[in-house]
């Protein structure tokens, strides 16, 4: 199993550009989430999904969209990139809600100039 | 706002010594998890303790949970250079779980050879 795969690993965007961060898991996990990590702030939840076709907002959803058309994929879209979205983005998935751990991808380092 | 706060923010110890880091949280939880993050990498799950458990061991790791004080501690015994990393606690709140984890700001642990 590859686990949770994020692409790309690095990305530089100009202000106003849009892009999609890809996340795929091959563990048949229902629960998937996107976090951003900024220095000194830990991880903050952007959006999450409890199954295909179901998504909801986390703590910092503004400027981001998600969809979950399949169990495996959970892409994160930046609609119009802003310098404040410069961050490291992590995708996570888990088999169940409370009894097991979350698995994280290796992250996407995004710089908006 | 961040649910968890780790203490201390940074810790440096000699190899072979024990390292203790603490986590406090604010609301009722179903479980508390500890994760490790090596520099530039994703998060790796270390241990999960349920709200009805008080202590849990895994190899050189010992986790305690005090729900009355809303706090947890992670003890790493006989530290090694490879333990150098950032450590985060994460909580799953009452009506949610792994899809909506709330992370603390982390403790940066440095093991001096």
PDB file of C-alpha atoms in Angstrom:
ATOM      1  CA  UNK A   1       0.000   0.000   0.000  1.00  0.00           C
ATOM      2  CA  UNK A   2       1.209   3.483  -0.820  1.00  0.00           C
ATOM      3  CA  UNK A   3      -0.793   5.032   2.062  1.00  0.00           C
ATOM      4  CA  UNK A   4      -1.654   8.709   1.583  1.00  0.00           C
ATOM      5  CA  UNK A   5      -0.097  10.312  -1.481  1.00  0.00           C
ATOM      6  CA  UNK A   6       0.027  14.047  -1.998  1.00  0.00           C
ATOM      7  CA  UNK A   7       1.056  15.846  -5.161  1.00  0.00           C
ATOM      8  CA  UNK A   8       2.834  18.071  -5.851  1.00  0.00           C
ATOM      9  CA  UNK A   9       5.450  18.205  -3.089  1.00  0.00           C
ATOM     10  CA  UNK A  10       6.380  21.807  -3.855  1.00  0.00           C
ATOM     11  CA  UNK A  11       4.526  24.567  -5.682  1.00  0.00           C
ATOM     12  CA  UNK A  12       5.022  28.270  -6.289  1.00  0.00           C
ATOM     13  CA  UNK A  13       1.997  30.278  -7.355  1.00  0.00           C
ATOM     14  CA  UNK A  14       1.454  33.878  -8.249  1.00  0.00           C
ATOM     15  CA  UNK A  15      -1.218  35.811  -6.412  1.00  0.00           C
ATOM     16  CA  UNK A  16      -4.575  35.222  -8.041  1.00  0.00           C
ATOM     17  CA  UNK A  17      -3.701  31.909  -9.653  1.00  0.00           C
ATOM     18  CA  UNK A  18      -5.707  28.816  -8.908  1.00  0.00           C
ATOM     19  CA  UNK A  19      -4.541  25.272  -8.442  1.00  0.00           C
ATOM     20  CA  UNK A  20      -5.529  21.891  -7.066  1.00  0.00           C
ATOM     21  CA  UNK A  21      -3.586  19.951  -4.468  1.00  0.00           C
ATOM     22  CA  UNK A  22      -4.106  16.246  -4.973  1.00  0.00           C
ATOM     23  CA  UNK A  23      -4.595  13.675  -2.232  1.00  0.00           C
ATOM     24  CA  UNK A  24      -5.171   9.977  -2.765  1.00  0.00           C
ATOM     25  CA  UNK A  25      -5.299   7.062  -0.347  1.00  0.00           C
ATOM     26  CA  UNK A  26      -5.414   3.372  -1.138  1.00  0.00           C
ATOM     27  CA  UNK A  27      -6.531   2.095   2.246  1.00  0.00           C
ATOM     28  CA  UNK A  28     -10.288   2.367   1.642  1.00  0.00           C
ATOM     29  CA  UNK A  29     -10.574   4.968   4.412  1.00  0.00           C
ATOM     30  CA  UNK A  30     -13.849   6.815   4.767  1.00  0.00           C
ATOM     31  CA  UNK A  31     -12.498   9.771   6.703  1.00  0.00           C
ATOM     32  CA  UNK A  32     -10.229  12.299   5.011  1.00  0.00           C
ATOM     33  CA  UNK A  33      -9.079  15.774   5.994  1.00  0.00           C
ATOM     34  CA  UNK A  34      -6.948  18.663   4.857  1.00  0.00           C
ATOM     35  CA  UNK A  35      -4.784  20.670   7.258  1.00  0.00           C
ATOM     36  CA  UNK A  36      -2.410  23.548   6.884  1.00  0.00           C
ATOM     37  CA  UNK A  37       0.658  23.976   9.030  1.00  0.00           C
ATOM     38  CA  UNK A  38       2.149  27.370   9.698  1.00  0.00           C
ATOM     39  CA  UNK A  39       5.184  28.082  11.883  1.00  0.00           C
ATOM     40  CA  UNK A  40       4.336  28.088  15.562  1.00  0.00           C
ATOM     41  CA  UNK A  41       0.661  27.308  14.976  1.00  0.00           C
ATOM     42  CA  UNK A  42       0.461  23.555  14.725  1.00  0.00           C
ATOM     43  CA  UNK A  43      -2.013  22.101  12.223  1.00  0.00           C
ATOM     44  CA  UNK A  44      -5.322  23.729  11.462  1.00  0.00           C
ATOM     45  CA  UNK A  45      -8.215  21.935   9.801  1.00  0.00           C
ATOM     46  CA  UNK A  46      -9.355  23.326   6.443  1.00  0.00           C
ATOM     47  CA  UNK A  47     -11.993  20.845   5.240  1.00  0.00           C
ATOM     48  CA  UNK A  48     -12.928  17.280   5.970  1.00  0.00           C
ATOM     49  CA  UNK A  49     -15.004  14.436   4.571  1.00  0.00           C
ATOM     50  CA  UNK A  50     -16.685  11.487   6.229  1.00  0.00           C
ATOM     51  CA  UNK A  51     -17.323   9.644   2.986  1.00  0.00           C
ATOM     52  CA  UNK A  52     -17.762   9.997  -0.751  1.00  0.00           C
ATOM     53  CA  UNK A  53     -20.077  12.875  -1.571  1.00  0.00           C
ATOM     54  CA  UNK A  54     -19.889  14.388   1.930  1.00  0.00           C
ATOM     55  CA  UNK A  55     -17.668  17.314   2.849  1.00  0.00           C
ATOM     56  CA  UNK A  56     -17.698  19.977   5.533  1.00  0.00           C
ATOM     57  CA  UNK A  57     -15.742  22.994   6.653  1.00  0.00           C
ATOM     58  CA  UNK A  58     -13.078  23.003   9.276  1.00  0.00           C
ATOM     59  CA  UNK A  59     -11.469  25.841  11.195  1.00  0.00           C
ATOM     60  CA  UNK A  60      -9.987  27.785   8.266  1.00  0.00           C
ATOM     61  CA  UNK A  61     -12.012  27.027   5.101  1.00  0.00           C
ATOM     62  CA  UNK A  62     -12.023  30.435   3.403  1.00  0.00           C
ATOM     63  CA  UNK A  63     -10.321  30.457   0.019  1.00  0.00           C
ATOM     64  CA  UNK A  64     -10.446  26.687  -0.362  1.00  0.00           C
ATOM     65  CA  UNK A  65     -12.861  24.217  -1.949  1.00  0.00           C
ATOM     66  CA  UNK A  66     -12.984  20.438  -1.735  1.00  0.00           C
ATOM     67  CA  UNK A  67     -14.935  17.615  -3.297  1.00  0.00           C
ATOM     68  CA  UNK A  68     -15.088  13.886  -2.647  1.00  0.00           C
ATOM     69  CA  UNK A  69     -16.368  12.090  -5.700  1.00  0.00           C
ATOM     70  CA  UNK A  70     -14.610   8.833  -4.801  1.00  0.00           C
ATOM     71  CA  UNK A  71     -13.472   7.193  -1.579  1.00  0.00           C
ATOM     72  CA  UNK A  72      -9.844   7.371  -2.707  1.00  0.00           C
ATOM     73  CA  UNK A  73      -9.466  11.005  -3.733  1.00  0.00           C
ATOM     74  CA  UNK A  74      -9.900  14.257  -1.849  1.00  0.00           C
ATOM     75  CA  UNK A  75      -8.514  17.223  -3.828  1.00  0.00           C
ATOM     76  CA  UNK A  76      -8.119  20.682  -2.328  1.00  0.00           C
ATOM     77  CA  UNK A  77      -8.659  23.638  -4.635  1.00  0.00           C
ATOM     78  CA  UNK A  78      -7.269  27.102  -4.101  1.00  0.00           C
ATOM     79  CA  UNK A  79      -9.610  29.427  -5.924  1.00  0.00           C
ATOM     80  CA  UNK A  80      -7.483  32.579  -6.095  1.00  0.00           C
ATOM     81  CA  UNK A  81      -4.181  32.191  -4.310  1.00  0.00           C
ATOM     82  CA  UNK A  82      -3.129  34.802  -1.773  1.00  0.00           C
ATOM     83  CA  UNK A  83       0.200  35.226   0.062  1.00  0.00           C
ATOM     84  CA  UNK A  84      -1.629  34.297   3.298  1.00  0.00           C
ATOM     85  CA  UNK A  85      -2.082  30.810   1.848  1.00  0.00           C
ATOM     86  CA  UNK A  86       1.657  30.222   1.851  1.00  0.00           C
ATOM     87  CA  UNK A  87       1.898  27.176   4.061  1.00  0.00           C
ATOM     88  CA  UNK A  88       2.533  23.451   4.203  1.00  0.00           C
ATOM     89  CA  UNK A  89      -0.583  21.432   3.444  1.00  0.00           C
ATOM     90  CA  UNK A  90      -1.223  17.952   4.771  1.00  0.00           C
ATOM     91  CA  UNK A  91      -3.860  15.451   3.789  1.00  0.00           C
ATOM     92  CA  UNK A  92      -4.888  12.765   6.271  1.00  0.00           C
ATOM     93  CA  UNK A  93      -7.124   9.721   6.206  1.00  0.00           C
ATOM     94  CA  UNK A  94      -8.409   7.256   8.763  1.00  0.00           C
ATOM     95  CA  UNK A  95     -10.336   4.006   8.774  1.00  0.00           C
ATOM     96  CA  UNK A  96     -12.683   4.908  11.559  1.00  0.00           C
ATOM     97  CA  UNK A  97     -13.631   7.850  13.631  1.00  0.00           C
ATOM     98  CA  UNK A  98     -12.230   7.194  17.080  1.00  0.00           C
ATOM     99  CA  UNK A  99     -10.489   3.875  17.535  1.00  0.00           C
ATOM    100  CA  UNK A 100      -7.513   4.126  15.217  1.00  0.00           C
ATOM    101  CA  UNK A 101      -5.004   6.671  14.097  1.00  0.00           C
ATOM    102  CA  UNK A 102      -4.964   9.098  11.196  1.00  0.00           C
ATOM    103  CA  UNK A 103      -2.429   8.588   8.413  1.00  0.00           C
ATOM    104  CA  UNK A 104      -0.770  11.642   6.920  1.00  0.00           C
ATOM    105  CA  UNK A 105       0.713  12.374   3.541  1.00  0.00           C
ATOM    106  CA  UNK A 106       4.180  13.892   3.193  1.00  0.00           C
ATOM    107  CA  UNK A 107       2.815  17.368   2.616  1.00  0.00           C
ATOM    108  CA  UNK A 108       2.758  20.019  -0.103  1.00  0.00           C
ATOM    109  CA  UNK A 109       4.851  23.119   0.483  1.00  0.00           C
ATOM    110  CA  UNK A 110       3.052  26.003  -1.218  1.00  0.00           C
ATOM    111  CA  UNK A 111       4.483  29.476  -1.709  1.00  0.00           C
ATOM    112  CA  UNK A 112       2.318  32.278  -3.058  1.00  0.00           C
ATOM    113  CA  UNK A 113       4.236  35.270  -4.359  1.00  0.00           C
TER     114      UNK A 113
ATOM    115  CA  UNK B   1      -8.599  28.509  18.171  1.00  0.00           C
ATOM    116  CA  UNK B   2      -6.179  25.767  19.049  1.00  0.00           C
ATOM    117  CA  UNK B   3      -7.631  23.094  21.270  1.00  0.00           C
ATOM    118  CA  UNK B   4      -4.346  21.780  22.584  1.00  0.00           C
ATOM    119  CA  UNK B   5      -1.311  23.470  23.962  1.00  0.00           C
ATOM    120  CA  UNK B   6       1.966  21.660  24.391  1.00  0.00           C
ATOM    121  CA  UNK B   7       4.490  22.465  27.036  1.00  0.00           C
ATOM    122  CA  UNK B   8       7.360  23.104  26.749  1.00  0.00           C
ATOM    123  CA  UNK B   9       7.590  24.582  23.269  1.00  0.00           C
ATOM    124  CA  UNK B  10      11.162  23.332  22.976  1.00  0.00           C
ATOM    125  CA  UNK B  11      13.215  20.806  24.926  1.00  0.00           C
ATOM    126  CA  UNK B  12      16.869  19.799  24.625  1.00  0.00           C
ATOM    127  CA  UNK B  13      18.238  16.822  26.530  1.00  0.00           C
ATOM    128  CA  UNK B  14      21.241  14.518  26.448  1.00  0.00           C
ATOM    129  CA  UNK B  15      20.953  11.174  24.723  1.00  0.00           C
ATOM    130  CA  UNK B  16      19.872   8.532  27.190  1.00  0.00           C
ATOM    131  CA  UNK B  17      17.852  10.902  29.349  1.00  0.00           C
ATOM    132  CA  UNK B  18      14.071  10.850  29.571  1.00  0.00           C
ATOM    133  CA  UNK B  19      11.936  13.474  27.840  1.00  0.00           C
ATOM    134  CA  UNK B  20       8.556  14.575  29.117  1.00  0.00           C
ATOM    135  CA  UNK B  21       6.175  16.822  27.259  1.00  0.00           C
ATOM    136  CA  UNK B  22       2.700  17.910  28.260  1.00  0.00           C
ATOM    137  CA  UNK B  23      -0.531  18.711  26.466  1.00  0.00           C
ATOM    138  CA  UNK B  24      -3.581  20.552  27.711  1.00  0.00           C
ATOM    139  CA  UNK B  25      -6.932  20.775  25.976  1.00  0.00           C
ATOM    140  CA  UNK B  26     -10.200  22.596  26.507  1.00  0.00           C
ATOM    141  CA  UNK B  27     -13.271  20.499  25.745  1.00  0.00           C
ATOM    142  CA  UNK B  28     -14.504  16.956  26.251  1.00  0.00           C
ATOM    143  CA  UNK B  29     -12.716  14.411  24.119  1.00  0.00           C
ATOM    144  CA  UNK B  30     -13.125  10.848  22.928  1.00  0.00           C
ATOM    145  CA  UNK B  31      -9.426  10.180  22.641  1.00  0.00           C
ATOM    146  CA  UNK B  32      -6.080  11.883  22.582  1.00  0.00           C
ATOM    147  CA  UNK B  33      -3.321  10.998  20.173  1.00  0.00           C
ATOM    148  CA  UNK B  34       0.352  11.831  19.974  1.00  0.00           C
ATOM    149  CA  UNK B  35       2.159  12.308  16.664  1.00  0.00           C
ATOM    150  CA  UNK B  36       5.795  12.837  15.731  1.00  0.00           C
ATOM    151  CA  UNK B  37       6.971  15.008  12.856  1.00  0.00           C
ATOM    152  CA  UNK B  38      10.507  14.903  11.590  1.00  0.00           C
ATOM    153  CA  UNK B  39      11.728  18.056   9.900  1.00  0.00           C
ATOM    154  CA  UNK B  40      10.101  18.519   6.512  1.00  0.00           C
ATOM    155  CA  UNK B  41       8.066  15.341   6.766  1.00  0.00           C
ATOM    156  CA  UNK B  42       4.501  14.290   7.483  1.00  0.00           C
ATOM    157  CA  UNK B  43       3.117  13.290  10.856  1.00  0.00           C
ATOM    158  CA  UNK B  44       3.553   9.781  12.179  1.00  0.00           C
ATOM    159  CA  UNK B  45       1.153   8.369  14.723  1.00  0.00           C
ATOM    160  CA  UNK B  46       2.749   7.294  18.011  1.00  0.00           C
ATOM    161  CA  UNK B  47       0.012   6.342  20.419  1.00  0.00           C
ATOM    162  CA  UNK B  48      -3.706   6.767  21.078  1.00  0.00           C
ATOM    163  CA  UNK B  49      -5.285   6.880  24.527  1.00  0.00           C
ATOM    164  CA  UNK B  50      -9.027   6.741  24.999  1.00  0.00           C
ATOM    165  CA  UNK B  51     -10.890   9.018  27.379  1.00  0.00           C
ATOM    166  CA  UNK B  52     -11.597   6.123  29.765  1.00  0.00           C
ATOM    167  CA  UNK B  53      -7.913   5.161  29.970  1.00  0.00           C
ATOM    168  CA  UNK B  54      -5.401   6.735  32.333  1.00  0.00           C
ATOM    169  CA  UNK B  55      -2.106   5.351  31.116  1.00  0.00           C
ATOM    170  CA  UNK B  56      -0.779   3.558  28.072  1.00  0.00           C
ATOM    171  CA  UNK B  57       2.606   2.204  27.069  1.00  0.00           C
ATOM    172  CA  UNK B  58       4.185   1.505  23.721  1.00  0.00           C
ATOM    173  CA  UNK B  59       7.853   0.563  23.691  1.00  0.00           C
ATOM    174  CA  UNK B  60       9.773   3.513  25.155  1.00  0.00           C
ATOM    175  CA  UNK B  61       6.669   5.688  25.178  1.00  0.00           C
ATOM    176  CA  UNK B  62       4.365   6.228  28.123  1.00  0.00           C
ATOM    177  CA  UNK B  63       1.272   8.379  27.845  1.00  0.00           C
ATOM    178  CA  UNK B  64      -0.956   9.503  30.687  1.00  0.00           C
ATOM    179  CA  UNK B  65      -4.329  11.163  30.482  1.00  0.00           C
ATOM    180  CA  UNK B  66      -6.094  13.120  33.207  1.00  0.00           C
ATOM    181  CA  UNK B  67      -9.544  14.081  31.945  1.00  0.00           C
ATOM    182  CA  UNK B  68     -10.356  15.972  35.142  1.00  0.00           C
ATOM    183  CA  UNK B  69      -7.438  18.321  34.445  1.00  0.00           C
ATOM    184  CA  UNK B  70      -7.837  18.076  30.665  1.00  0.00           C
ATOM    185  CA  UNK B  71      -4.185  17.217  30.278  1.00  0.00           C
ATOM    186  CA  UNK B  72      -1.912  14.507  28.955  1.00  0.00           C
ATOM    187  CA  UNK B  73       1.788  13.798  29.113  1.00  0.00           C
ATOM    188  CA  UNK B  74       4.130  11.910  26.815  1.00  0.00           C
ATOM    189  CA  UNK B  75       7.250  10.370  28.316  1.00  0.00           C
ATOM    190  CA  UNK B  76      10.031   9.087  26.080  1.00  0.00           C
ATOM    191  CA  UNK B  77      12.495   7.005  28.049  1.00  0.00           C
ATOM    192  CA  UNK B  78      16.152   6.405  27.206  1.00  0.00           C
ATOM    193  CA  UNK B  79      16.107   8.968  24.430  1.00  0.00           C
ATOM    194  CA  UNK B  80      18.021   8.485  21.190  1.00  0.00           C
ATOM    195  CA  UNK B  81      19.278  10.913  18.567  1.00  0.00           C
ATOM    196  CA  UNK B  82      16.572   9.588  16.226  1.00  0.00           C
ATOM    197  CA  UNK B  83      13.923  10.904  18.632  1.00  0.00           C
ATOM    198  CA  UNK B  84      14.797  14.447  17.580  1.00  0.00           C
ATOM    199  CA  UNK B  85      11.544  15.739  16.112  1.00  0.00           C
ATOM    200  CA  UNK B  86       8.463  17.799  16.874  1.00  0.00           C
ATOM    201  CA  UNK B  87       5.728  16.132  18.889  1.00  0.00           C
ATOM    202  CA  UNK B  88       2.068  17.043  18.669  1.00  0.00           C
ATOM    203  CA  UNK B  89      -0.961  16.052  20.650  1.00  0.00           C
ATOM    204  CA  UNK B  90      -4.282  15.816  18.828  1.00  0.00           C
ATOM    205  CA  UNK B  91      -7.764  15.438  20.210  1.00  0.00           C
ATOM    206  CA  UNK B  92     -10.982  14.113  18.761  1.00  0.00           C
ATOM    207  CA  UNK B  93     -13.915  15.941  20.286  1.00  0.00           C
ATOM    208  CA  UNK B  94     -17.135  14.418  21.524  1.00  0.00           C
ATOM    209  CA  UNK B  95     -19.187  14.286  18.318  1.00  0.00           C
ATOM    210  CA  UNK B  96     -16.255  13.903  15.981  1.00  0.00           C
ATOM    211  CA  UNK B  97     -13.065  11.963  15.637  1.00  0.00           C
ATOM    212  CA  UNK B  98     -10.237  11.474  13.204  1.00  0.00           C
ATOM    213  CA  UNK B  99     -11.874  13.553  10.499  1.00  0.00           C
ATOM    214  CA  UNK B 100     -11.718  16.610  12.698  1.00  0.00           C
ATOM    215  CA  UNK B 101      -8.641  16.369  14.896  1.00  0.00           C
ATOM    216  CA  UNK B 102      -7.521  19.441  16.786  1.00  0.00           C
ATOM    217  CA  UNK B 103      -3.769  19.792  17.156  1.00  0.00           C
ATOM    218  CA  UNK B 104      -1.620  21.576  19.648  1.00  0.00           C
ATOM    219  CA  UNK B 105       1.281  23.790  18.697  1.00  0.00           C
ATOM    220  CA  UNK B 106       3.878  21.101  19.327  1.00  0.00           C
ATOM    221  CA  UNK B 107       7.031  20.520  21.339  1.00  0.00           C
ATOM    222  CA  UNK B 108      10.320  20.590  19.485  1.00  0.00           C
ATOM    223  CA  UNK B 109      12.567  17.933  21.029  1.00  0.00           C
ATOM    224  CA  UNK B 110      16.305  17.921  20.402  1.00  0.00           C
ATOM    225  CA  UNK B 111      18.427  14.996  21.585  1.00  0.00           C
ATOM    226  CA  UNK B 112      22.074  15.902  22.030  1.00  0.00           C
ATOM    227  CA  UNK B 113      24.396  12.981  21.244  1.00  0.00           C
TER     228      UNK B 113
END
